[in-house]
Coordinates of C-alpha atoms and ligand atoms in Angstrom, one line a residue:
X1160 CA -52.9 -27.0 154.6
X1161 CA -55.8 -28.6 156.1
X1162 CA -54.7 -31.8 155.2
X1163 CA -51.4 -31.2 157.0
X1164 CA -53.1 -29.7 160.2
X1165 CA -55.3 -33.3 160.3
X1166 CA -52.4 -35.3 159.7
X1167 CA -50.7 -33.5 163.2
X1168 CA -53.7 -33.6 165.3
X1169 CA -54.7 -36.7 164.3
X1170 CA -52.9 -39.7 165.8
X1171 CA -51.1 -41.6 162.7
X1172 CA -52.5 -44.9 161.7
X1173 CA -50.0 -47.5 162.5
X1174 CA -48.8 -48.6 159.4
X1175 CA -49.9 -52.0 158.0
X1176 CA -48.1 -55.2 157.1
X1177 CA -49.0 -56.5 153.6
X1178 CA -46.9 -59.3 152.5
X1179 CA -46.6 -60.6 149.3
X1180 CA -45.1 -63.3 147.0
X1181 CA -42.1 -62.6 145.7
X1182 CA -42.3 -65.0 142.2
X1183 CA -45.7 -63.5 141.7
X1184 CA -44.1 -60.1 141.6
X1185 CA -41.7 -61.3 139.7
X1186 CA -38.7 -61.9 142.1
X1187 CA -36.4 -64.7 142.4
X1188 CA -33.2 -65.5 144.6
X1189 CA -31.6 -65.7 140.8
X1190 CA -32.3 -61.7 140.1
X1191 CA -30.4 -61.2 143.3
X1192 CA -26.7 -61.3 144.1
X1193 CA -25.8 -64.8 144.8
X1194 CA -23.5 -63.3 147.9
X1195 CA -26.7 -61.7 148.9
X1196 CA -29.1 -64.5 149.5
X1197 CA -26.0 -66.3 150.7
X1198 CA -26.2 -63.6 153.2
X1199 CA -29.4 -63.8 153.9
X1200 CA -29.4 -67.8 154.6
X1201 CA -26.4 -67.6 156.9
X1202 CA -28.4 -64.9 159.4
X1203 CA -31.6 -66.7 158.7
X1204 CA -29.9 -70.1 160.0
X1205 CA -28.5 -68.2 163.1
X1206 CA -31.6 -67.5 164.1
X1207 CA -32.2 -63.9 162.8
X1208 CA -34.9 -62.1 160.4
X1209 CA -32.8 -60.8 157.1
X1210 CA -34.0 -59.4 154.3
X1211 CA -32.6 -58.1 150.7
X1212 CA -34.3 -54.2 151.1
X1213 CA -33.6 -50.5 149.7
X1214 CA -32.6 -50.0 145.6
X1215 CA -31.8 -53.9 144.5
X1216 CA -35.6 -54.8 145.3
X1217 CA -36.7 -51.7 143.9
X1218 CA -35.0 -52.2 140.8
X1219 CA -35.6 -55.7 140.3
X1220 CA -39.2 -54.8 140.5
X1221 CA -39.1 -52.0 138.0
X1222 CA -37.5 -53.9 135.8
X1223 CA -33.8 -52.9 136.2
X1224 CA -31.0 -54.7 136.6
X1225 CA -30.0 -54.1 140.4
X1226 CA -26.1 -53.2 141.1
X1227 CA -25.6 -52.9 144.7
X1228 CA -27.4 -55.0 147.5
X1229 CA -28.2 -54.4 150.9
X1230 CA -29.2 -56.4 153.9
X1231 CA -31.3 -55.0 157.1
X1232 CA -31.4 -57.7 160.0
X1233 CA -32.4 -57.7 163.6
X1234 CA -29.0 -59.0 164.5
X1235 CA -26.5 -56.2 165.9
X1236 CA -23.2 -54.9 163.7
X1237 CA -21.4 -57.5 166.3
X1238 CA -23.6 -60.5 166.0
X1239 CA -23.7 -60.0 161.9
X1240 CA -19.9 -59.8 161.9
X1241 CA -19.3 -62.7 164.2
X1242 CA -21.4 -65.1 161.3
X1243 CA -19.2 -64.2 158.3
X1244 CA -15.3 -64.8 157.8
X1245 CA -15.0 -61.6 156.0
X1246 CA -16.7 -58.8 157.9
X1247 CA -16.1 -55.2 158.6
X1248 CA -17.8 -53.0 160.8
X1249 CA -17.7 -49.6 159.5
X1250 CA -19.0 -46.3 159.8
X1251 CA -19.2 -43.6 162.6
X1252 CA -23.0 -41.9 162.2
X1253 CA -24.6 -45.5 162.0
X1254 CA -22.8 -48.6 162.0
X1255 CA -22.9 -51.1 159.2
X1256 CA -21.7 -53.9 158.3
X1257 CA -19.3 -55.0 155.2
X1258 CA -19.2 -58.7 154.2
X1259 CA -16.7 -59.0 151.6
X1260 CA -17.2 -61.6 148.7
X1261 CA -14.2 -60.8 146.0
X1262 CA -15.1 -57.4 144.3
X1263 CA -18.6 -57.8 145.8
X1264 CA -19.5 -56.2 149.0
X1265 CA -23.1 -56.8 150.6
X1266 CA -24.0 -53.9 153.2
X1267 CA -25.9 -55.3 156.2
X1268 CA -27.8 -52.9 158.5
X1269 CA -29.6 -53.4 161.5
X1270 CA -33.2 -52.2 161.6
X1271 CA -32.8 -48.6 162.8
X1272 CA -36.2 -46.0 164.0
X1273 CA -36.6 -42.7 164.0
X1274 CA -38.4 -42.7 167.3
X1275 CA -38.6 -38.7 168.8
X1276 CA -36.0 -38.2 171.5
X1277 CA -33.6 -40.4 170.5
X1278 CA -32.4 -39.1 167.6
X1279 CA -30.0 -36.1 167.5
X1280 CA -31.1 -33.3 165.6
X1281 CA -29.7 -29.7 164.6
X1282 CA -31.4 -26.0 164.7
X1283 CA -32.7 -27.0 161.1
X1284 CA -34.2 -30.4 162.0
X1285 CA -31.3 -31.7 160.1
X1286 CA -30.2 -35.7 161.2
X1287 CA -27.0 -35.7 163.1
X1288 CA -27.3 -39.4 164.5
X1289 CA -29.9 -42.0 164.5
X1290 CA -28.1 -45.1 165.8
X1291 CA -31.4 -46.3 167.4
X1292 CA -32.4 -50.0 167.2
X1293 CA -35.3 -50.5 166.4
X1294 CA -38.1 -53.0 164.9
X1295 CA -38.2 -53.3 161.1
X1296 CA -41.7 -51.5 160.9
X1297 CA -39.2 -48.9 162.5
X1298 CA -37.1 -49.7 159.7
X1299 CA -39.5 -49.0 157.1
X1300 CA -40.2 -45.9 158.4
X1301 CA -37.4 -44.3 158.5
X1302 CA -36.5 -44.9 154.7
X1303 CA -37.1 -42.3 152.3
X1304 CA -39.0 -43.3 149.5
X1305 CA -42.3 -46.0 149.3
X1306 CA -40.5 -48.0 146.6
X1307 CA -37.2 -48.0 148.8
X1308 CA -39.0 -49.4 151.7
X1309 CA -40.2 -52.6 150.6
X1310 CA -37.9 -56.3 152.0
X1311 CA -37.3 -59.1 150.4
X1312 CA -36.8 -62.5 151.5
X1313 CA -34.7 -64.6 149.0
X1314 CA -35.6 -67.9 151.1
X1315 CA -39.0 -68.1 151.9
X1316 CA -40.2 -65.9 149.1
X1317 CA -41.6 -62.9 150.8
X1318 CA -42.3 -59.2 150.2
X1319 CA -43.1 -56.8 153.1
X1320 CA -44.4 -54.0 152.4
X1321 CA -45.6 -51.6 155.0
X1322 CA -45.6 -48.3 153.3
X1323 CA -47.6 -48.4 150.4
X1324 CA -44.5 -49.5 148.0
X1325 CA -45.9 -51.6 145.4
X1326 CA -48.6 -49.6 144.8
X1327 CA -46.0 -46.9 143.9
X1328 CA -43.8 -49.2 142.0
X1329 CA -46.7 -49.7 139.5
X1330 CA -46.9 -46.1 139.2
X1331 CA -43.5 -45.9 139.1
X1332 CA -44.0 -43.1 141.6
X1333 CA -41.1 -41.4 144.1
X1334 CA -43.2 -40.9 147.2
X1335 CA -41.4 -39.7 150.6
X1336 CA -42.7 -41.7 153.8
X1337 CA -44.1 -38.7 155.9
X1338 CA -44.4 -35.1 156.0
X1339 CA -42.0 -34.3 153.0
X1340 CA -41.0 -30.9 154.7
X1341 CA -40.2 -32.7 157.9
X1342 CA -38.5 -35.9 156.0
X1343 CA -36.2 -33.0 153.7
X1344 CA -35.2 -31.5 157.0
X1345 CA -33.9 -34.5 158.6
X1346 CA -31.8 -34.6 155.9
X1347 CA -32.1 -32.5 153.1
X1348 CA -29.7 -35.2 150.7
X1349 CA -33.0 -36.8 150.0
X1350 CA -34.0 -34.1 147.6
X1351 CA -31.0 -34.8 145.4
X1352 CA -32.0 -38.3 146.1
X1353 CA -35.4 -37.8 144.8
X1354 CA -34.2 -36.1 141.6
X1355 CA -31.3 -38.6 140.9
X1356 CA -33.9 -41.3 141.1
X1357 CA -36.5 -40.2 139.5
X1358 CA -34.1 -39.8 136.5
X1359 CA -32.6 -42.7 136.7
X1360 CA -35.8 -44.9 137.2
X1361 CA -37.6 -42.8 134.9
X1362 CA -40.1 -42.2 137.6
X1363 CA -42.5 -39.2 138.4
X1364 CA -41.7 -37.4 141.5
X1365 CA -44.9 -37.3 143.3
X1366 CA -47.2 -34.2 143.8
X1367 CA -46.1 -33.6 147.6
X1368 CA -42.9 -34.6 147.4
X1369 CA -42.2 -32.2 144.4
X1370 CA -43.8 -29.2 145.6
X1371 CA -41.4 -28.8 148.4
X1372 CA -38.1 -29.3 147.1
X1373 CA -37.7 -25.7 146.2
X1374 CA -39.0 -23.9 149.1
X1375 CA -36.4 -26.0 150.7
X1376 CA -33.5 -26.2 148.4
X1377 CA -31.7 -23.9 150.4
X1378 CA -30.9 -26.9 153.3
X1379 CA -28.1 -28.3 151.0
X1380 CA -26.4 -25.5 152.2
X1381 CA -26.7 -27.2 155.6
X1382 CA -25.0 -31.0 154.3
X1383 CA -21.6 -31.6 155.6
X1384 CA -19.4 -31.1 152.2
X1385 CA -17.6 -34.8 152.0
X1386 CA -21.3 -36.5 151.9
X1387 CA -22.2 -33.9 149.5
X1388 CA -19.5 -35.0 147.4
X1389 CA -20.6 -38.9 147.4
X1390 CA -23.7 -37.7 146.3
X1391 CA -22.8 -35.5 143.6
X1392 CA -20.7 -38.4 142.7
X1393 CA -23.2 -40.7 142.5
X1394 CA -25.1 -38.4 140.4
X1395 CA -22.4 -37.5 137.7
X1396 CA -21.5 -41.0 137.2
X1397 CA -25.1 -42.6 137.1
X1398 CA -25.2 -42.4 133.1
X1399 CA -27.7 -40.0 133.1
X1400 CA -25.9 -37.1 134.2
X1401 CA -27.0 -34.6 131.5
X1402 CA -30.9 -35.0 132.6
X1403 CA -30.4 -35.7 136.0
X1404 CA -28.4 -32.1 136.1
X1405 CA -31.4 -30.2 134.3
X1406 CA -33.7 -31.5 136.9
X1407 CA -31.7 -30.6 139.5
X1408 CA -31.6 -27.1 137.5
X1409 CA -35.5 -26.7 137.0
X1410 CA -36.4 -27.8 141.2
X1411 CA -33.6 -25.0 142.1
X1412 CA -31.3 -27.8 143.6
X1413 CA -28.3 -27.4 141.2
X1414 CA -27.2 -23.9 142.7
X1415 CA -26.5 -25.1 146.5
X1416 CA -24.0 -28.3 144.8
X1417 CA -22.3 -26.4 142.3
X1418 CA -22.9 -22.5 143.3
X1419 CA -20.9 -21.6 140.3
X1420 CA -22.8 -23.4 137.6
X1421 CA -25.1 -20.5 137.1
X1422 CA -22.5 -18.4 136.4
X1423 CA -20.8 -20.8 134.3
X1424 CA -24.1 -20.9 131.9
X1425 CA -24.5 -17.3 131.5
X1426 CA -20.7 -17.5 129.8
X1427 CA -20.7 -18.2 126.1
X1428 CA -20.2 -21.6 125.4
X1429 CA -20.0 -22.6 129.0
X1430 CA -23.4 -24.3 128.2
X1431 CA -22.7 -26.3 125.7
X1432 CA -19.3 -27.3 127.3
X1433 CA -20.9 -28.7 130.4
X1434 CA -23.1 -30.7 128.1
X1435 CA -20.8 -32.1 125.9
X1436 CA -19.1 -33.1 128.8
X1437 CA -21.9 -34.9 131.2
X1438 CA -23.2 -36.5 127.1
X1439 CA -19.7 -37.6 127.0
X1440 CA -19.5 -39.1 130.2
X1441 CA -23.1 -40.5 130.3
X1442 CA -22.2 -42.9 127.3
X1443 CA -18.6 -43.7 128.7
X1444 CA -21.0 -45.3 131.8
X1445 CA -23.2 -47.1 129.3
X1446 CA -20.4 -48.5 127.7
X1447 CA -18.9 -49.7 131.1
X1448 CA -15.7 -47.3 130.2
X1449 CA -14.2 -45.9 133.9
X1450 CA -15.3 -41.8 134.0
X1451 CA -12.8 -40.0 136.5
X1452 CA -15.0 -37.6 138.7
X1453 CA -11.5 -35.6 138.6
X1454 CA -12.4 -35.2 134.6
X1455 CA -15.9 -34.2 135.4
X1456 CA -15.5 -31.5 138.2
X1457 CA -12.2 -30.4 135.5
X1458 CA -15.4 -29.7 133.3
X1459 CA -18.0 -28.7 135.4
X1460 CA -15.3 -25.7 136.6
X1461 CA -13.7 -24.9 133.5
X1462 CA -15.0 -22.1 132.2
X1463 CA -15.2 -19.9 135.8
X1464 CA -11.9 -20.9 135.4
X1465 CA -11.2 -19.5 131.9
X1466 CA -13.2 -16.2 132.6
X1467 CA -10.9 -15.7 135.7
X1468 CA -8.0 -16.4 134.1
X1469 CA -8.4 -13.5 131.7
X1470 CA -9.2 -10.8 134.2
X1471 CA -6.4 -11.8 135.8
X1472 CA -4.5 -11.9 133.4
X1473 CA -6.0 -8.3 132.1
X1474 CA -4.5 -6.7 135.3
X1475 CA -1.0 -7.7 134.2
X1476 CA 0.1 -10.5 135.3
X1477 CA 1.7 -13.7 132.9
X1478 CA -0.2 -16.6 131.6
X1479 CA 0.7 -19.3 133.9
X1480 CA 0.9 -17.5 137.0
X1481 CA -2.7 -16.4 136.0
X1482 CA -4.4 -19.6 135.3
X1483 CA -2.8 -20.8 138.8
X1484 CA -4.4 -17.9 140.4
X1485 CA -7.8 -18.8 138.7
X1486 CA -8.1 -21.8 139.5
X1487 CA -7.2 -21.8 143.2
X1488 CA -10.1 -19.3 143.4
X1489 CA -12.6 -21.4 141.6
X1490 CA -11.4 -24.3 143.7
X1491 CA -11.7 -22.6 147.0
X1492 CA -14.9 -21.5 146.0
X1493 CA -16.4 -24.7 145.2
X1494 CA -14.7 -26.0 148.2
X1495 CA -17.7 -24.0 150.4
X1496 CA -20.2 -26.8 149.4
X1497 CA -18.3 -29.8 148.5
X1498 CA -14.9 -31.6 149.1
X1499 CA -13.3 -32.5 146.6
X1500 CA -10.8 -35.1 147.9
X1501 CA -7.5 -33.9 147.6
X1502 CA -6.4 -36.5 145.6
X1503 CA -9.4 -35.6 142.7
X1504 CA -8.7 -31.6 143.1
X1505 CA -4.6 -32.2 142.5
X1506 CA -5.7 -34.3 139.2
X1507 CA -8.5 -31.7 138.3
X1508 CA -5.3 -29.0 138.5
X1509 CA -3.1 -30.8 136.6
X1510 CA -6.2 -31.3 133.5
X1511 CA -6.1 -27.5 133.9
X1512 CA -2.6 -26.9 133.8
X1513 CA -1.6 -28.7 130.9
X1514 CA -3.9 -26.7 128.5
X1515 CA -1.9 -24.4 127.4
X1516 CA 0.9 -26.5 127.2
X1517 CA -1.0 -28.2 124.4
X1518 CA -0.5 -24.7 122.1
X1519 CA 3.4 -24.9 122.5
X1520 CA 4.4 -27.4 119.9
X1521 CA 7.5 -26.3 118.5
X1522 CA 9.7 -27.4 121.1
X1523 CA 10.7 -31.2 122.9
X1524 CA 8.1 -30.3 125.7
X1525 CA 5.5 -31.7 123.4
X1526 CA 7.8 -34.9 123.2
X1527 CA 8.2 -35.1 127.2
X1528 CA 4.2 -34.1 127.7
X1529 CA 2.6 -37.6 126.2
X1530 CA 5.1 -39.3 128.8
X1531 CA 3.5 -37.8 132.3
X1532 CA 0.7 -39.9 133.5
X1533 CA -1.9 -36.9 133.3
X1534 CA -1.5 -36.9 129.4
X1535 CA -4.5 -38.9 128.5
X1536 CA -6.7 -37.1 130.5
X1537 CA -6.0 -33.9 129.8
X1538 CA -5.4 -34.7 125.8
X1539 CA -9.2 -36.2 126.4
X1540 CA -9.9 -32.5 128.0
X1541 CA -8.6 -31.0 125.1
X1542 CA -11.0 -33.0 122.7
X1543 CA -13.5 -32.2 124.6
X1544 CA -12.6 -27.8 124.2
X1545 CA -12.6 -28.5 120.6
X1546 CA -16.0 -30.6 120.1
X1547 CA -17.7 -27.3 121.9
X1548 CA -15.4 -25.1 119.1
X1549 CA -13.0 -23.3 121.6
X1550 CA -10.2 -24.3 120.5
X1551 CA -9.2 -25.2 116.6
X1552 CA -9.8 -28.2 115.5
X1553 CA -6.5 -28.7 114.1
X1554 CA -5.2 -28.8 117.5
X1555 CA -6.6 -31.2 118.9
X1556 CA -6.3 -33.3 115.5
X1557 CA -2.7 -32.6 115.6
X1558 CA -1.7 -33.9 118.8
X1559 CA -3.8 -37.4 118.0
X1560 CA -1.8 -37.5 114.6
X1561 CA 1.5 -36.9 117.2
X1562 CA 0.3 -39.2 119.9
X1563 CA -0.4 -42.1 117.3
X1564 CA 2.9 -41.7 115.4
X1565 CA 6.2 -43.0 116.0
X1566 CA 8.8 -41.3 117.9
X1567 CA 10.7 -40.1 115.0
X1568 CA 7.6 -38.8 112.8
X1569 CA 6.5 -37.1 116.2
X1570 CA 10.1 -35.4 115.7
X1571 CA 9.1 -34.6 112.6
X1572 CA 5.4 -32.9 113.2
X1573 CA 7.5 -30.7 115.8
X1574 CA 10.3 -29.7 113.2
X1575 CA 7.3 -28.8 110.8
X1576 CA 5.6 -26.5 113.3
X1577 CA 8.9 -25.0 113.9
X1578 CA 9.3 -24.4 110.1
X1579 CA 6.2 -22.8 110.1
X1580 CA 6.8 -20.4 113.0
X1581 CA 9.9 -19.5 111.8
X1582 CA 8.0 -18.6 108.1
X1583 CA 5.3 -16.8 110.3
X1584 CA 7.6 -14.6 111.8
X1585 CA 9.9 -13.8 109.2
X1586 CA 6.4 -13.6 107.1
X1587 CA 5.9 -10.4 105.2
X1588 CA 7.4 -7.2 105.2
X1589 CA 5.8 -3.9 104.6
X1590 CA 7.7 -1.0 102.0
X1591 CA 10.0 0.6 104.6
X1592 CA 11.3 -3.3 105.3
X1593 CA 9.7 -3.5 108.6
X1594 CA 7.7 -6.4 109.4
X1595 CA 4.2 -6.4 109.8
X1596 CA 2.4 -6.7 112.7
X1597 CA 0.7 -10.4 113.1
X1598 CA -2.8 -9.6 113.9
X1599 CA -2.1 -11.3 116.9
X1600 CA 0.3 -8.9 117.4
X1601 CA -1.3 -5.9 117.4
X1602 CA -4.4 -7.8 119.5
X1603 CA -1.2 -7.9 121.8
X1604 CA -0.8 -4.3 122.0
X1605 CA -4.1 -3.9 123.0
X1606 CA -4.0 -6.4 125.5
X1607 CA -6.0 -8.5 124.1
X1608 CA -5.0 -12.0 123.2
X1609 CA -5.8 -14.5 119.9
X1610 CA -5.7 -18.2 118.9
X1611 CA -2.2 -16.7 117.0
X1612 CA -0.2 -16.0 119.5
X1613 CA -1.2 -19.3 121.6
X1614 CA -3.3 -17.7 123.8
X1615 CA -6.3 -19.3 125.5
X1616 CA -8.9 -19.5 121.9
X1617 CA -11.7 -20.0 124.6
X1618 CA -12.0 -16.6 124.8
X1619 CA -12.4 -16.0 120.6
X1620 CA -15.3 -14.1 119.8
X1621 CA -15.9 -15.6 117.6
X1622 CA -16.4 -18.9 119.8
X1623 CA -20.0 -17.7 121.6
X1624 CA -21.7 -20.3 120.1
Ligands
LIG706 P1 -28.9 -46.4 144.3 O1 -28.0 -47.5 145.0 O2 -29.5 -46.9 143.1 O3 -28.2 -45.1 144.2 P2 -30.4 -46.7 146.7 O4 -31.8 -46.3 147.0 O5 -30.1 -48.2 146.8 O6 -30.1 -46.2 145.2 P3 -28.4 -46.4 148.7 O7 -27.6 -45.2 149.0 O8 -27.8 -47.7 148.3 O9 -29.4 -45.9 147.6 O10 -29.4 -46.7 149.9 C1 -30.0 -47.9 150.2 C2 -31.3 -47.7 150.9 O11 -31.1 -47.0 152.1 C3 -32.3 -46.9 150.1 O12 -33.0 -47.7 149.2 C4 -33.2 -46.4 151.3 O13 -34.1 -47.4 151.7 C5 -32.2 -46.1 152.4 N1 -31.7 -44.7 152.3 C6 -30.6 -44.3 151.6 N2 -30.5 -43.0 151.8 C7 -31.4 -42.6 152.6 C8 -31.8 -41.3 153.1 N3 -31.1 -40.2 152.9 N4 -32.9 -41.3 154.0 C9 -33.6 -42.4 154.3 N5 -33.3 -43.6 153.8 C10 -32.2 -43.7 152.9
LIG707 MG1 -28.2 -49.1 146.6

């Protein structure tokens, strides 16, 4: 409180220049991208100051192998482009520069400040645009974390620091430049940001940076829905989605991405689901395997989906009609706080959609099924049901022994089930020669449903776990 009232009246120290040597910390143009210091030289030789800044040097100095590089320069998006063949202004808010090297694209920014009056803001203090020029002190200032703010200079082996960063990276400490209520305002992303990170780096969050986050959680609400979608993005498919989601859970952030997570806990087995799922993914990223964020949210959703699906069902109307109905809603809800691109919710539908396909085996469906292009993923989503026990088992291992046989054996396994459907409902007969009810019949007659008659198993009882 005090120290908060000190640090407005007071006028802020400028911040300091400490520069360092880059091989004594460890550094060299070898840890970098070669397309990066190549990037570097070429601006450097034209006359302008560039520097390797933000995650890769951040990375490399904690130790980690860094995967995406970034430039910030003096020279404007139009001077950086004239220098390289292939270059590619981009971006509305702030502009940026691509430079294309085969699959590798270096992003070069020009310093950018945060200087009051200049900068469009919202009612909430909430960022709107920040195209300012500005010096790289500026620069610096305007990052979001210590250990994000510290440049690099491949050539002449330099590190500036300015905001306290190396001290921080040996404490492998998350520290927000500034007043971390004012900083979450401008753009309340960085909280995510602070999380993701801190898991990912395996970082502590500092004290004041911490504290905040959940008085303030509720400013997600205020993030246009495509960027929070690239962030959430970034988060599923980091490797460490499974912690990184707790955290986001225990600071109060996870609510304001996913609003219906919450409810999706509280549902038996929805828990465990979204874990297998996010363990699942995590080591498909380790093992450099593609994950499809369609897959993901198909998960993340699936059992608001389910629960939906039966009361709607419940009120009378059919299966498939029902689970379309269910998952419009749960779609449209999510929709609220982030986009999923069209292309990602039409896959994420399909996944859905298929599901019960997967209980009718007894006809040539099954045989036309593996053939449309959704198979794999949605066979993968059925796996995935029967690791967290909502389906049988058998299931899912009968549609791997059908997808790894030949065509006529797959003939086969759907002439068996046949047999055995037939069996089942000519099965026994009680005294007067009527037959008896199927358990799954009479669960009918109530209205309930049951793993017999192909309904959705989610729902067994006897699947809480
Ligand atoms: P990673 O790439 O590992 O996810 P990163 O820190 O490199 O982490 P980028 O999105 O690549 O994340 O951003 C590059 C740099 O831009 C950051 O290191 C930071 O300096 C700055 N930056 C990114 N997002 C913000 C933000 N929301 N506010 C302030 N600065 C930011
Ligand atoms: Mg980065």
């Amino acid at each position: 409180m005090i120290k908060a009232l000190i640090e407005r009246v007071l006028p802020r120290k400028k911040p300091l220049r400490v520069e360092h040597s880059g091989s004594a910390l460890g550094l060299s143009p070898a840890r970098m991208s070669r397309n990066a210091v190549q990037v570097c030289d070429k601006l450097q030789r034209a006359g302008y100051e560039a520097w390797i800044v933000g995650g890769a040097v951040r990375d490399a100095l904690l130790g980690a192998q860094p995967k995406d590089f970034d430039v910030a320069t003096n020279a404007t998006p139009e001077q950086v482009r004239h220098e390289f063949r292939r270059a590619f202004i981009i971006g509305r808010r702030f502009k940026l520069v691509h430079v294309m090297f085969g699959d590798e694209t270096i992003e070069v920014s020009t310093f950018r400040s945060n200087r009051g009056g200049e900068v469009a803001s919202d009612e909430t203090g909430r960022i709107t645009s920040d195209n300012v020029y500005g010096t790289q002190v500026e620069d610096a200032a305007r990052r979001d974390f210590t250990i994000n703010a510290l440049y690099y200079d491949p050539i002449h082996d330099i590190v500036v620091d300015y905001m306290g960063g190396l001290k921080d990276v040996e404490r492998r400490t998350l520290r927000l430049i500034g007043r971390a209520e004012t900083r979450y305002r401008e753009d309340p992303v960085r909280m995510l940001r602070a999380v993701r990170l801190a898991v990912k780096l395996r970082c502590t969050v500092a004290r004041g940076t911490a504290t905040p986050i959940r008085e303030h959680a509720e400013l997600i609400r205020n993030v246009p829905p495509a960027r929070l979608f690239d962030e959430i993005q970034k988060l599923l498919l980091s490797g460490y989605a499974r912690d990184t989601l707790a955290e986001l859970r225990r600071h109060g952030l996870a609510e304001g991405l996913l609003p219906l997570l919450d409810l999706i806990y509280q549902q038996p087995g929805g828990q465990r689901f979204i874990e297998l799922a996010l363990d699942n993914t995590d080591q498909r990223v380790r093992d450099d395997k593609p994950v499809s964020p369609a897959f993901l949210f198909a998960s993340l959703l699936w059992h608001e989906v389910v629960k939906r699906w039966a009361e709607i069902e419940s009120r009378g109307e059919h299966r498939i009609p029902a689970l379309l109905q269910a998952m419009e809603e749960v779609l449209d809800e999510q929709r609220e706080t982030i986009t999923l691109p069209q292309r990602f919710a039409g896959i994420t539908r399909e996944i859905w959609l298929m599901q019960p396909r997967f209980e009718q085996r007894t006809t040539k469906a099954a045989l036309r099924m593996v053939e449309q292009q959704r198979f794999r993923a949605a066979y993968d989503f059925l796996l995935l049901r029967a690791a967290a026990g909502e389906i049988e088992q058998e299931l899912a291992d009968w549609w791997t022994h059908f997808i790894e046989s030949d065509p006529e054996i797959r003939a086969e396994l759907i002439a068996q089930r046949q047999r055995a459907q037939r069996q089942h409902e000519s099965g026994p007969r009680d005294g007067q020669g009527r037959r008896r009810r199927s358990r799954g019949g009479r669960a009918r007659q109530r209205g309930e449903r049951s793993a017999a008659d192909g309904g959705p198993d989610v729902l067994a009882p006897e699947n809480d776990a």
